[in-house]
JSON list of C-alpha atoms and ligand atoms in Angstrom, two decimals:
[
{"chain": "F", "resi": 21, "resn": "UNK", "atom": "CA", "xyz": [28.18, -5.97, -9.40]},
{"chain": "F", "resi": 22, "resn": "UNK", "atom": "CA", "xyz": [29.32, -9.47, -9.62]},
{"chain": "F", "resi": 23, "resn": "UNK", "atom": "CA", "xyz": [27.56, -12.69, -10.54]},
{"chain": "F", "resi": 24, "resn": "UNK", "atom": "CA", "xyz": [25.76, -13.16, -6.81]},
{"chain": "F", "resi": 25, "resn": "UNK", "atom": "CA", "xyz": [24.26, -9.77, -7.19]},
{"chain": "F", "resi": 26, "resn": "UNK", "atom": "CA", "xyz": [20.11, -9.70, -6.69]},
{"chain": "F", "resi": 27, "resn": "UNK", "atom": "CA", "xyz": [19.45, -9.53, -10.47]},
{"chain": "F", "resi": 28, "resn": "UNK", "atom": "CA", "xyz": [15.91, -9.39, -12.06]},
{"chain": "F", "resi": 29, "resn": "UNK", "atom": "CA", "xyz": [15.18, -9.39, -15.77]},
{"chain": "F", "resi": 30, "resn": "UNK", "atom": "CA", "xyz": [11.41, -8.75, -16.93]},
{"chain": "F", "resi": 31, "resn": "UNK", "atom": "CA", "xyz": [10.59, -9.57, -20.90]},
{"chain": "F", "resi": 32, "resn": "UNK", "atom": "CA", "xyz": [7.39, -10.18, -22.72]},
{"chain": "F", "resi": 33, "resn": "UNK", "atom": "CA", "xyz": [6.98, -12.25, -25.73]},
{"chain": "F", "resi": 34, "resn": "UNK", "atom": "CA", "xyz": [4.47, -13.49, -28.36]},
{"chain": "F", "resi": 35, "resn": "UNK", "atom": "CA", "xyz": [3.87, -17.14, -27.94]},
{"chain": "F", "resi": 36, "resn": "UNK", "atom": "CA", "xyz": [3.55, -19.30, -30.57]},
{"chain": "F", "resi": 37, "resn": "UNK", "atom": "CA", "xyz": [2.84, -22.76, -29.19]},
{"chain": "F", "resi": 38, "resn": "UNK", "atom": "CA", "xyz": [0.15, -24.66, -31.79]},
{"chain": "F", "resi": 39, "resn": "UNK", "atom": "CA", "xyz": [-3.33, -22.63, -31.32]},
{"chain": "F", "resi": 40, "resn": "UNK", "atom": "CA", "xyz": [-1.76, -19.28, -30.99]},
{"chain": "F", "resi": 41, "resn": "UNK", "atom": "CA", "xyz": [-1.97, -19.26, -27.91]},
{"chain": "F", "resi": 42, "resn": "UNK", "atom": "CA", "xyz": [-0.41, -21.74, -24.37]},
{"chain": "F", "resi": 43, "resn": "UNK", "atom": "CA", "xyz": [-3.15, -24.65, -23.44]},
{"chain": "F", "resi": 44, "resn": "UNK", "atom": "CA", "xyz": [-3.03, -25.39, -19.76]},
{"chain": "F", "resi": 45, "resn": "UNK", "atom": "CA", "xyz": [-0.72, -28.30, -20.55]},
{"chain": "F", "resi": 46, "resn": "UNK", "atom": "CA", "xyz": [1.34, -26.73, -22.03]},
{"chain": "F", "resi": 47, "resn": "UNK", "atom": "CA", "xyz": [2.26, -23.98, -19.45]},
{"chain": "F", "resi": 48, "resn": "UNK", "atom": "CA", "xyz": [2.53, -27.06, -17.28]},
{"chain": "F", "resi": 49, "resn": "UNK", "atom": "CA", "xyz": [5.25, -28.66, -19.49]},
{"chain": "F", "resi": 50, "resn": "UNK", "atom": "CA", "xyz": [6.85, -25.37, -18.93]},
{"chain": "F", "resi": 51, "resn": "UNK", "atom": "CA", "xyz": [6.29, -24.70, -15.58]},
{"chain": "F", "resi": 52, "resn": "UNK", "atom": "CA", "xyz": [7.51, -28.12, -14.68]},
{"chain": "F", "resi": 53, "resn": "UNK", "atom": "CA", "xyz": [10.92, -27.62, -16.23]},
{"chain": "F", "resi": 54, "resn": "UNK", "atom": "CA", "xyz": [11.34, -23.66, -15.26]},
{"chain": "F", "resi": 55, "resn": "UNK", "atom": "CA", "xyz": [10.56, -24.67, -11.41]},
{"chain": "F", "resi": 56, "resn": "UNK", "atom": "CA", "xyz": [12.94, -27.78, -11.59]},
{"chain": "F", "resi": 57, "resn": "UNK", "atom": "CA", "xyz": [15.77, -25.21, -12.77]},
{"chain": "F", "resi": 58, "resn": "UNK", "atom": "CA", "xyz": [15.23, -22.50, -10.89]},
{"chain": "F", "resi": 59, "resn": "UNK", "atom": "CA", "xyz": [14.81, -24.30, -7.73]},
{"chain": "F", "resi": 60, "resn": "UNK", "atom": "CA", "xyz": [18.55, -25.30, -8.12]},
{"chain": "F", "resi": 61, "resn": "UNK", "atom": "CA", "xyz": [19.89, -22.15, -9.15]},
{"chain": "F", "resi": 62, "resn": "UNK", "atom": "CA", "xyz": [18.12, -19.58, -6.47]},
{"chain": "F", "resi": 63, "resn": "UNK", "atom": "CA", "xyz": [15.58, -18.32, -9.29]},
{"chain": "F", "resi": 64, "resn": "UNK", "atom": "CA", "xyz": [12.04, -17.22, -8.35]},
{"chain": "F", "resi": 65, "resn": "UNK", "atom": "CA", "xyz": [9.48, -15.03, -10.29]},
{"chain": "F", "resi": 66, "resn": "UNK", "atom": "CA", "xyz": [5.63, -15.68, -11.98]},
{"chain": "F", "resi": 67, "resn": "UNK", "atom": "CA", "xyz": [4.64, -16.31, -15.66]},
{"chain": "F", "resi": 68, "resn": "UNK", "atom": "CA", "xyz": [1.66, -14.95, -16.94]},
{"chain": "F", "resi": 69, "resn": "UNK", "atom": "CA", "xyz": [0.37, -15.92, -20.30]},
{"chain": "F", "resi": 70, "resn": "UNK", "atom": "CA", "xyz": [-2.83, -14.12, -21.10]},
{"chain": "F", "resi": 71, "resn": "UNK", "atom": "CA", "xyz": [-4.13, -14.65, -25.28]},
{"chain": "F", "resi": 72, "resn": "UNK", "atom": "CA", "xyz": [-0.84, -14.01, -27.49]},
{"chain": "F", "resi": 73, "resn": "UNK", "atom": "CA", "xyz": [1.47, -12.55, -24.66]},
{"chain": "F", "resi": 74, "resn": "UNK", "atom": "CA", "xyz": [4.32, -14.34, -22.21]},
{"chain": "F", "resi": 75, "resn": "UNK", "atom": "CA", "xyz": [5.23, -11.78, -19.51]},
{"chain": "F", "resi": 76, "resn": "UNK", "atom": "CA", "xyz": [7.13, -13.14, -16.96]},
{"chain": "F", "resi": 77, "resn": "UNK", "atom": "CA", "xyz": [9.76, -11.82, -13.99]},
{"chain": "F", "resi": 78, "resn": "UNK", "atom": "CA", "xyz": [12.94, -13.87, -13.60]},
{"chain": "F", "resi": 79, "resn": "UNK", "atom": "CA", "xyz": [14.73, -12.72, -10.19]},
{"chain": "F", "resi": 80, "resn": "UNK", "atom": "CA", "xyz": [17.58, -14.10, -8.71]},
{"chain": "F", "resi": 81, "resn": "UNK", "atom": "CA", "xyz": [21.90, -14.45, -8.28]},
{"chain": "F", "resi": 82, "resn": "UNK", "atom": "CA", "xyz": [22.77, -12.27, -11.37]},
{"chain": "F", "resi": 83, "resn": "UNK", "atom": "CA", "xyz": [24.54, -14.66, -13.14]},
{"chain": "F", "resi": 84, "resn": "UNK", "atom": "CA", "xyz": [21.79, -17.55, -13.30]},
{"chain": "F", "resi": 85, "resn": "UNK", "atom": "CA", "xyz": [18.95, -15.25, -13.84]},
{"chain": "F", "resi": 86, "resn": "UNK", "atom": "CA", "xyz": [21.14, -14.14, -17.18]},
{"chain": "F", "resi": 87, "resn": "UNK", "atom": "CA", "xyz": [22.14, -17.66, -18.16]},
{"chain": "F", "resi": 88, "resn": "UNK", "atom": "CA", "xyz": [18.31, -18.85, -17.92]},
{"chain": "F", "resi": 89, "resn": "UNK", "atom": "CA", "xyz": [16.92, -16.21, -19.85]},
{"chain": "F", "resi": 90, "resn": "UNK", "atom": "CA", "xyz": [19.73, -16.77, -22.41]},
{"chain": "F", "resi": 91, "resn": "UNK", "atom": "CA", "xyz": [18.02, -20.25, -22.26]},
{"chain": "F", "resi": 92, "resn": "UNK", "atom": "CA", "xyz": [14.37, -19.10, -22.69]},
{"chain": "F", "resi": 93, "resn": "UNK", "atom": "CA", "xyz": [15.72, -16.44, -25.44]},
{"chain": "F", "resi": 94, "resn": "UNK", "atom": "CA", "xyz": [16.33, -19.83, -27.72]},
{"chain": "F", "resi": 95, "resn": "UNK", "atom": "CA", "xyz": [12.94, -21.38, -26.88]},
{"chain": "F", "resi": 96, "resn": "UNK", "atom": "CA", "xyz": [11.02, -21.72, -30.20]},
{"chain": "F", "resi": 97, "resn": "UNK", "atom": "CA", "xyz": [7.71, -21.87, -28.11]},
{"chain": "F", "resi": 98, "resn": "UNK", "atom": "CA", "xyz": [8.04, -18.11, -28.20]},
{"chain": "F", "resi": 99, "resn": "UNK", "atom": "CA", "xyz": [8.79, -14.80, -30.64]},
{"chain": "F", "resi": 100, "resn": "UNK", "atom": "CA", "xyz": [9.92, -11.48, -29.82]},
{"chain": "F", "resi": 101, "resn": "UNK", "atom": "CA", "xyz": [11.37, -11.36, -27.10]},
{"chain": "F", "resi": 102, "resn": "UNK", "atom": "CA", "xyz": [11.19, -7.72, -25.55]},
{"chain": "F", "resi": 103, "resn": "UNK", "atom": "CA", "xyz": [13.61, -7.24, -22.52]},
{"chain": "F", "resi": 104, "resn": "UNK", "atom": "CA", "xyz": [11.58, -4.48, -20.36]},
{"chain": "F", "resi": 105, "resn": "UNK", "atom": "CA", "xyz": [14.28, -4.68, -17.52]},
{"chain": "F", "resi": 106, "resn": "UNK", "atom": "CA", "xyz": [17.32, -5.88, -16.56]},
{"chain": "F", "resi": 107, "resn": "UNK", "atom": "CA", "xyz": [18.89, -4.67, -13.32]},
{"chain": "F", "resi": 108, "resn": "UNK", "atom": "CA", "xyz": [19.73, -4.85, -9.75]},
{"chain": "F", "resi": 109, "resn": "UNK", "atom": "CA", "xyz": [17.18, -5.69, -7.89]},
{"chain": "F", "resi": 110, "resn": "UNK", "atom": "CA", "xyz": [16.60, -4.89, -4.09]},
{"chain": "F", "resi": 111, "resn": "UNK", "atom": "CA", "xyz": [14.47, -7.00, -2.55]},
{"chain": "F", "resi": 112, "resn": "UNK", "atom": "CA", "xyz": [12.34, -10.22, -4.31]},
{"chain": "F", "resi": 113, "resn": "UNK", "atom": "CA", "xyz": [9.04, -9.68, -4.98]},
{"chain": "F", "resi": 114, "resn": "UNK", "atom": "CA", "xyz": [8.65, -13.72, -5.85]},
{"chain": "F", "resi": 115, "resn": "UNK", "atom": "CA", "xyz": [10.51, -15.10, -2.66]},
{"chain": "F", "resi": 116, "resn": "UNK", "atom": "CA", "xyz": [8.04, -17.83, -2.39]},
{"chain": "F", "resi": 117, "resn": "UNK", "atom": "CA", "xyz": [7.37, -18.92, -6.17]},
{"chain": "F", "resi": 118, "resn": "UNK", "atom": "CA", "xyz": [10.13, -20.82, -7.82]},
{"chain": "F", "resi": 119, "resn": "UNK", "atom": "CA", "xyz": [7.72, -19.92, -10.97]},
{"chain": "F", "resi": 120, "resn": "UNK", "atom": "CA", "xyz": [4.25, -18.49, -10.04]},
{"chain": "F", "resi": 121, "resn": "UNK", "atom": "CA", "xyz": [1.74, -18.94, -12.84]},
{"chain": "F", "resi": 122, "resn": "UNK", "atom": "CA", "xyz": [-0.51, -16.02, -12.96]},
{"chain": "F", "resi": 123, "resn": "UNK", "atom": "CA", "xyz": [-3.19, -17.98, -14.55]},
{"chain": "F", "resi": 124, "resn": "UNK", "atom": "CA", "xyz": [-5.34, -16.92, -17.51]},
{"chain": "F", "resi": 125, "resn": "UNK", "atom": "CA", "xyz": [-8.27, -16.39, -15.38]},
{"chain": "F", "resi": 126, "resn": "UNK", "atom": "CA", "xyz": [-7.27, -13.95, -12.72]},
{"chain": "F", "resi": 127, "resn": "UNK", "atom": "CA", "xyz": [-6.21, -12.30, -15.67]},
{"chain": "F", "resi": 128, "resn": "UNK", "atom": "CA", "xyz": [-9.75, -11.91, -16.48]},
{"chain": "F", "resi": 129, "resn": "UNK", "atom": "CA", "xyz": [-10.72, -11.50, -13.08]},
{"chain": "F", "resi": 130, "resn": "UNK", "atom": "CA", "xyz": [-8.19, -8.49, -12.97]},
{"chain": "F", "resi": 131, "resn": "UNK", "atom": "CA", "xyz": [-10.09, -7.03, -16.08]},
{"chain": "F", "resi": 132, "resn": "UNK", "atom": "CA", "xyz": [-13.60, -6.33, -14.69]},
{"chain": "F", "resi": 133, "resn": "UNK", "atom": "CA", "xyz": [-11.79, -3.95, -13.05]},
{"chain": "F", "resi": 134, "resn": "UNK", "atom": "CA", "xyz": [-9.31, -3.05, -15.02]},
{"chain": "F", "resi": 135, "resn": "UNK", "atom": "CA", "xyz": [-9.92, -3.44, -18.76]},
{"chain": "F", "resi": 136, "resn": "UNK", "atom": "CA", "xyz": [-6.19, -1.94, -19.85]},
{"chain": "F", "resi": 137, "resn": "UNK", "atom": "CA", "xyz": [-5.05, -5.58, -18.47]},
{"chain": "F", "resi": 138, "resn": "UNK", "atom": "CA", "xyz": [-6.09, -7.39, -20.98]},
{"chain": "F", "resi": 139, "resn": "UNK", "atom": "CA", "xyz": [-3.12, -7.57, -23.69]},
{"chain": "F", "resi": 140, "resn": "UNK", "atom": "CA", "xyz": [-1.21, -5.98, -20.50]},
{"chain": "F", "resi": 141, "resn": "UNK", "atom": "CA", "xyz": [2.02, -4.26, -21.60]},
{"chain": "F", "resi": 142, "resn": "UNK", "atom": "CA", "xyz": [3.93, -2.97, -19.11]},
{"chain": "F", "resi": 143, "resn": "UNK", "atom": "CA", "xyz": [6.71, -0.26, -19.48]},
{"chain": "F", "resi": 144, "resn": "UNK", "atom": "CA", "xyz": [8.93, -1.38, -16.62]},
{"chain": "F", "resi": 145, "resn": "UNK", "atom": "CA", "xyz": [10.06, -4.29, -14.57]},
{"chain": "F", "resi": 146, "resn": "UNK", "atom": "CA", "xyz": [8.61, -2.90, -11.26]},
{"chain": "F", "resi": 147, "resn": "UNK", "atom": "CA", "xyz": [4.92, -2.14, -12.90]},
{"chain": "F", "resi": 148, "resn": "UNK", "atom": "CA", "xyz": [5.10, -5.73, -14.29]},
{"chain": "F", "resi": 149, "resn": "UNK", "atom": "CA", "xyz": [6.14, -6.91, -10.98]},
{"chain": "F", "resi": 150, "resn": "UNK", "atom": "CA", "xyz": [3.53, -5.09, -9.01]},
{"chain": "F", "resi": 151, "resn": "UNK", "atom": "CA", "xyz": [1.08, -6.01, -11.62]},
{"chain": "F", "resi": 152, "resn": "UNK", "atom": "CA", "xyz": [2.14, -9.44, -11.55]},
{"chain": "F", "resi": 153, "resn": "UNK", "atom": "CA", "xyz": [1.71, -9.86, -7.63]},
{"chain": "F", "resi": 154, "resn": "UNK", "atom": "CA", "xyz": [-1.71, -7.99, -7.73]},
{"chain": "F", "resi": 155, "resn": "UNK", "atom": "CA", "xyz": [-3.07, -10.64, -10.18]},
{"chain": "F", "resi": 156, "resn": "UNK", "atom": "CA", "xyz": [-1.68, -13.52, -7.83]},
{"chain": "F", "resi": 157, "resn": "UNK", "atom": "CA", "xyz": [-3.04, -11.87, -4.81]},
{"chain": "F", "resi": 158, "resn": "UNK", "atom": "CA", "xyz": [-6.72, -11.86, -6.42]},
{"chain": "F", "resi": 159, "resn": "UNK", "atom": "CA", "xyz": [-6.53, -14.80, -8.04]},
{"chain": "F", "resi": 160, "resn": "UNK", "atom": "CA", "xyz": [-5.95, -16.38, -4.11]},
{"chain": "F", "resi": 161, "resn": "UNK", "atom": "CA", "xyz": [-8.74, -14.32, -2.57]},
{"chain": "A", "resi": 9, "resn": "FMN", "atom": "C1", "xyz": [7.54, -18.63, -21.61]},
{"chain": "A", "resi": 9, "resn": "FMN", "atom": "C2", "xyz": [8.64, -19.53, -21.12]},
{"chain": "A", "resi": 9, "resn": "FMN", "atom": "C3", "xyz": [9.11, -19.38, -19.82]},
{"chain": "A", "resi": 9, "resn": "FMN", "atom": "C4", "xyz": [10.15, -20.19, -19.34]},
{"chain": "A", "resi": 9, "resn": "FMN", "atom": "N1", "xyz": [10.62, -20.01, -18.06]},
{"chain": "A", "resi": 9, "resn": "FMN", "atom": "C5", "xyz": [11.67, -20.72, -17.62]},
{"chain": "A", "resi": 9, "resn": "FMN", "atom": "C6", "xyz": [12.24, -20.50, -16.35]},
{"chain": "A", "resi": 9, "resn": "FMN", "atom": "O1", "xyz": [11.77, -19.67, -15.54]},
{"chain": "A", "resi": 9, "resn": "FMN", "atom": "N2", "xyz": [13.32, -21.24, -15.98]},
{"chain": "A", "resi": 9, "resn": "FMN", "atom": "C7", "xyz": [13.87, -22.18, -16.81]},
{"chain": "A", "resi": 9, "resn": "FMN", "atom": "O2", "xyz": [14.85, -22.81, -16.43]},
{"chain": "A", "resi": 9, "resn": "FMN", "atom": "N3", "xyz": [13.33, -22.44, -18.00]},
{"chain": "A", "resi": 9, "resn": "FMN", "atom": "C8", "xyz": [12.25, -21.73, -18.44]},
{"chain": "A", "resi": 9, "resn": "FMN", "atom": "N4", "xyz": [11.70, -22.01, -19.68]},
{"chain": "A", "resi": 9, "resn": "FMN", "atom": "C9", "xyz": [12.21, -23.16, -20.45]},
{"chain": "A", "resi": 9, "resn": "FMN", "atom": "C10", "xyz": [13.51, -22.85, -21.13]},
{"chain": "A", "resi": 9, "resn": "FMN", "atom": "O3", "xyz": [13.25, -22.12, -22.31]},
{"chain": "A", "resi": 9, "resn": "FMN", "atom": "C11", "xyz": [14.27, -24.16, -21.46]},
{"chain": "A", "resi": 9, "resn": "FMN", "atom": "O4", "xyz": [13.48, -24.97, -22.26]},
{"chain": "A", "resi": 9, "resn": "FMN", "atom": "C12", "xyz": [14.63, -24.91, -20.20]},
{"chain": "A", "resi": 9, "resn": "FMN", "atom": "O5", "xyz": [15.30, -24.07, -19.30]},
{"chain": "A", "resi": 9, "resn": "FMN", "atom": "C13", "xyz": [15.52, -26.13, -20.48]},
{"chain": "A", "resi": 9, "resn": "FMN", "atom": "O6", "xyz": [16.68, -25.75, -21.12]},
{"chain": "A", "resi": 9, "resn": "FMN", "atom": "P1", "xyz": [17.12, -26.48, -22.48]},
{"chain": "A", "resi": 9, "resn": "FMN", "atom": "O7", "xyz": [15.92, -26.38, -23.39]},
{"chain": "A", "resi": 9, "resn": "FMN", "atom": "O8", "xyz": [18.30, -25.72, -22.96]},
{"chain": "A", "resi": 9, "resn": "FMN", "atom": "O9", "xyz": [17.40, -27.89, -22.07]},
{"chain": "A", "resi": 9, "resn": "FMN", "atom": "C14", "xyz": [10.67, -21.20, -20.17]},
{"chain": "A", "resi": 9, "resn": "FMN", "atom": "C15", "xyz": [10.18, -21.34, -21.47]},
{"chain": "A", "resi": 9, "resn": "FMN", "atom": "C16", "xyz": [9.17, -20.54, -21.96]},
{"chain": "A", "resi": 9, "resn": "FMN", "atom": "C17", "xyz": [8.65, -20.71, -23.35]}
]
């Protein structure tokens, strides 16, 4: 494996921007900077912030997806930073986002049908992913 390698990292955090939880504005202060970044170094993935919980799929060249998240790691906007995955990746599932935002209210969308999504969890980085893209998908329909 060397530093060009298809690389994906999945974490969840606890936010702790002023209110508990991340206003619109403030994910767009975020997003702004993440896609600036990550449009230089090869990076895609999506963000979701639903309530108290950051989950959010970096995937990209191995050694920028590990030197941004050693970045986002330090950001005092979050706590707790729980690394569900990081590994070789085969194929991106983000190709087209340099940083999709899986907004709050697809989130809510997702839980009319699925009420375990709220405070969504996931145990690995491809049920996150998958997850992830199924929120995005309904949130465009
Ligand atoms: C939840 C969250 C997600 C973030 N996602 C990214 C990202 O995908 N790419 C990125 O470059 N920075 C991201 N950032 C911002 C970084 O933490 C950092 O502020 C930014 O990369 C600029 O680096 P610097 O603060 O060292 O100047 C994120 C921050 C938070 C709180």
């Amino acid at each position: 494996m060397n530093d060009s390698t298809l690389f994906r990292i999945v974490y969840d955090s606890v936010c702790v921007l002023p209110g508990g939880h991340a206003s619109e504005l403030q994910l767009q202060d975020i997003l702004e900077v993440a896609r600036r970044f990550n449009l230089e170094s090869r990076i895609t993935g999506a963000l979701r912030c639903d309530r108290v919980y950051f989950l959010q799929v970096l995937e990209g060249p191995r050694g920028p997806v590990v030197s941004t998240m050693a970045r986002i790691q330090r950001d005092g906007r979050h706590t707790r930073v729980n690394i569900i995955e990081a590994a070789p990746l085969a194929r991106r599932d983000f190709a087209d986002w340099s940083m999709a935002l899986v907004p709050d209210h697809s989130a809510t969308m997702a839980r009319l049908t699925n009420p375990d999504l709220l405070d969504f969890r996931p145990a690995t980085g491809a049920q996150a992913a998958n997850a992830l893209r199924a929120m995005l998908a309904s949130h465009r329909a």
